[in-house]
Amino acid sequence: MPAVVVLGAQWGDEGKGKATDQLGSRVDYVVKFNGGNNAGHTVVVGDEKYALHLLPSGILSPGCTPIIGNGVVVDLAVLFEELEGLQGRGVDTSKLLISSSAHVIPSYNRTLDKVTERFLGKRQIGTTGRGIGPTYADKMNRVGIRISDLFDEEILHDKVEGALAQKNQILTKIYNRRSADIDEVVAELRSYADRVAPMVADTGLVLNRALDEGKNVVFEAGQATMLDVDHGTYPFVTSSSATAGGAATGSGIGPTRIDRVVGVIKAYTTRVGEGPFPTELLDAVGEQLRKTGGEYGVTTGRPRRCGWYDAVVARYAGRVNGLTDLVLTKLDVLTGFEKVPVCVAYDVDGVRHDEMPIDQSAFARATPIYEELDGWWEDLSLARTWEDLPVNARRYVEALEEMSGTRISSVGVGPDREATIVRHDLLG
Ligand code: IMP
């Protein structure tokens, strides 16, 4: 029975929430396995629009158990803010489970994220400023605070003291900031302990048992392949494993349990923050994609950088994730272009690259080699079957499928749950 990983195949914001949502009532568990509240997905259910940052999108499906896995970093204030927001709109959130091994984002890491960015000046990453990077750094540096630490004041105090022994030096001596007060930090974290306690579980065990019983489990990645700390455009990446392997380490299941890996990919490309982006359009066409596609960050409100579809990125995502399916989103945004260029390879210093250059500085110099496909003028938003699509839109999808090397199992034609053309069942 399927354990399905759903991840972004580009630089994020591909519409993963919608893909998970599409699996709908057949999904028993939705697991977030990496990242934190740097993510942002908008899910539209009927007339209601929900913007989620930390919670897995499965929280909106009544029969589904949402899980925050050990690979996630949790900002407890945001957790309760989102839960209360949903409860206020009548959503039942009582099934949520959180791994006791997930790390928490202490307030000093939010401060450090922001001041580090300022300090980096033109070398800045363009982070979301949510404390993600410093919290993952603490985890690797073995000075992190985990959910399980919240329940014993003495242990918590000890760990915060250990972390601040380094952090306060950095805050005061390098960044000229006020130091963080141990007791204040401990008191803030402790203030969440009683409320979080009923949600805490050995989520790895829960998930393995669920898979043994043949339940459907969706592992939902935050961020995306090109922002993955190992496989993305380092250093302009997030600090976690957003590719398929991260689903195993970030949730406590073995890789052999994964049946399907679904890459969500836009019919064009967007990116937030700094870093190379070969097909970026800095002209009126880019602006048109931004406007029509509503390309503004859910988390930060920043305008997203926009450009044409990049089949080299799609093939790379297929390879590093072992994709079995692609879910193509936002095809409707491309309506109204005479020709739609698609990047099939890069030119780096006069040399053609059909695959991602291994060297980041070569990638930064890559210019796209385009193939132009015929556009269409019809409104796609009411299309519900493959045959409803105009012939050139169908040809566009088929061309992307061919160039990307992975079958396109569904096509999104609008923001609503129903505005999707399903070609292959993701759980079948
Ligand atoms: P951080 O994850 O806040 O450390 O930011 C690192 C990089 O990842 C920045 O370029 C962010 O804009 C980008 N990023 C983080 N989360 C998302 C997301 O959910 N969608 C798109 N970009 C993201």
CSV table of N, CA and C and ligand atoms in Angstrom, one decimal, residues 11-13 38-40 113 125-130 132-133 222-223 227 236-239 271-274 302, ligand 1:
chain,number,residue,atom,x,y,z
A,11,TRP,N,12.1,25.4,-7.1
A,11,TRP,CA,12.6,26.2,-6.0
A,11,TRP,C,11.5,26.5,-5.0
A,12,GLY,N,10.5,25.7,-4.9
A,12,GLY,CA,9.4,25.9,-3.9
A,12,GLY,C,8.2,26.6,-4.5
A,13,ASP,N,7.2,26.6,-3.7
A,13,ASP,CA,5.9,27.2,-4.1
A,13,ASP,C,5.3,26.6,-5.3
A,38,ASN,N,9.1,28.3,7.6
A,38,ASN,CA,9.6,29.0,6.4
A,38,ASN,C,8.7,28.6,5.2
A,39,ALA,N,8.0,27.5,5.3
A,39,ALA,CA,7.2,27.1,4.2
A,39,ALA,C,5.9,27.9,4.1
A,40,GLY,N,5.2,27.8,3.1
A,40,GLY,CA,3.9,28.5,3.1
A,40,GLY,C,3.1,27.9,2.0
A,113,ASP,N,19.2,34.6,12.8
A,113,ASP,CA,18.9,34.5,11.4
A,113,ASP,C,18.9,35.9,10.8
A,125,ILE,N,21.6,35.3,1.9
A,125,ILE,CA,20.9,34.2,1.3
A,125,ILE,C,19.5,34.6,0.9
A,126,GLY,N,18.9,35.6,1.6
A,126,GLY,CA,17.5,35.9,1.4
A,126,GLY,C,16.6,35.0,2.2
A,127,THR,N,17.0,34.6,3.4
A,127,THR,CA,16.2,33.7,4.2
A,127,THR,C,14.9,34.3,4.5
A,128,THR,N,14.0,33.4,5.1
A,128,THR,CA,12.7,33.9,5.5
A,128,THR,C,12.8,34.6,6.9
A,129,GLY,N,13.9,34.5,7.5
A,129,GLY,CA,14.1,35.2,8.8
A,129,GLY,C,13.4,34.5,10.0
A,130,ARG,N,13.1,33.2,9.8
A,130,ARG,CA,12.3,32.5,10.8
A,130,ARG,C,13.2,31.7,11.8
A,132,ILE,N,15.4,29.3,10.8
A,132,ILE,CA,15.5,27.9,10.3
A,132,ILE,C,17.0,27.5,10.3
A,133,GLY,N,17.8,28.3,9.6
A,133,GLY,CA,19.2,27.9,9.5
A,133,GLY,C,19.9,27.7,10.8
A,222,GLY,N,8.8,20.2,2.8
A,222,GLY,CA,8.8,21.6,2.8
A,222,GLY,C,9.9,22.1,1.8
A,223,GLN,N,9.8,23.3,1.3
A,223,GLN,CA,10.7,23.9,0.3
A,223,GLN,C,10.8,22.9,-0.9
A,227,LEU,N,16.3,23.7,-3.4
A,227,LEU,CA,16.6,24.4,-2.1
A,227,LEU,C,17.1,23.4,-1.1
A,236,PHE,N,22.7,29.0,-1.7
A,236,PHE,CA,21.4,29.6,-1.7
A,236,PHE,C,20.3,28.6,-1.6
A,237,VAL,N,20.2,28.0,-0.4
A,237,VAL,CA,19.3,26.8,-0.2
A,237,VAL,C,18.8,27.0,1.2
A,238,THR,N,17.9,26.1,1.6
A,238,THR,CA,17.4,26.1,2.9
A,238,THR,C,18.4,25.1,3.7
A,239,SER,N,18.1,24.9,5.0
A,239,SER,CA,19.1,24.1,5.7
A,239,SER,C,18.7,22.7,6.0
A,271,ARG,N,11.1,31.5,-8.1
A,271,ARG,CA,12.1,31.4,-7.0
A,271,ARG,C,12.0,32.6,-6.1
A,272,VAL,N,12.1,32.4,-4.7
A,272,VAL,CA,12.2,33.5,-3.8
A,272,VAL,C,13.6,33.5,-3.2
A,273,GLY,N,14.0,34.7,-2.9
A,273,GLY,CA,15.4,34.8,-2.3
A,273,GLY,C,16.4,34.8,-3.4
A,274,GLU,N,17.7,34.8,-2.9
A,274,GLU,CA,18.8,35.0,-3.8
A,274,GLU,C,19.2,33.7,-4.5
A,302,ARG,N,7.0,38.5,-0.2
A,302,ARG,CA,7.9,39.0,-1.2
A,302,ARG,C,7.5,38.6,-2.6
B,1,IMP,P1,15.4,29.7,5.0
B,1,IMP,O1,14.7,28.4,4.7
B,1,IMP,O2,14.5,30.7,5.7
B,1,IMP,O3,16.7,29.6,5.6
B,1,IMP,O4,15.7,30.4,3.6
B,1,IMP,C1,16.6,29.9,2.7
B,1,IMP,C2,16.2,30.0,1.2
B,1,IMP,O5,15.1,29.2,1.0
B,1,IMP,C3,15.7,31.4,0.8
B,1,IMP,O6,16.1,31.6,-0.5
B,1,IMP,C4,14.2,31.3,1.0
B,1,IMP,O7,13.5,32.3,0.2
B,1,IMP,C5,14.0,29.9,0.5
B,1,IMP,N1,12.7,29.3,1.0
B,1,IMP,C6,12.5,28.9,2.2
B,1,IMP,N2,11.3,28.3,2.3
B,1,IMP,C7,10.7,28.5,1.1
B,1,IMP,C8,9.4,28.0,0.6
B,1,IMP,O8,8.6,27.4,1.2
B,1,IMP,N3,9.2,28.4,-0.7
B,1,IMP,C9,10.2,29.0,-1.5
B,1,IMP,N4,11.4,29.3,-1.0
B,1,IMP,C10,11.6,29.1,0.3
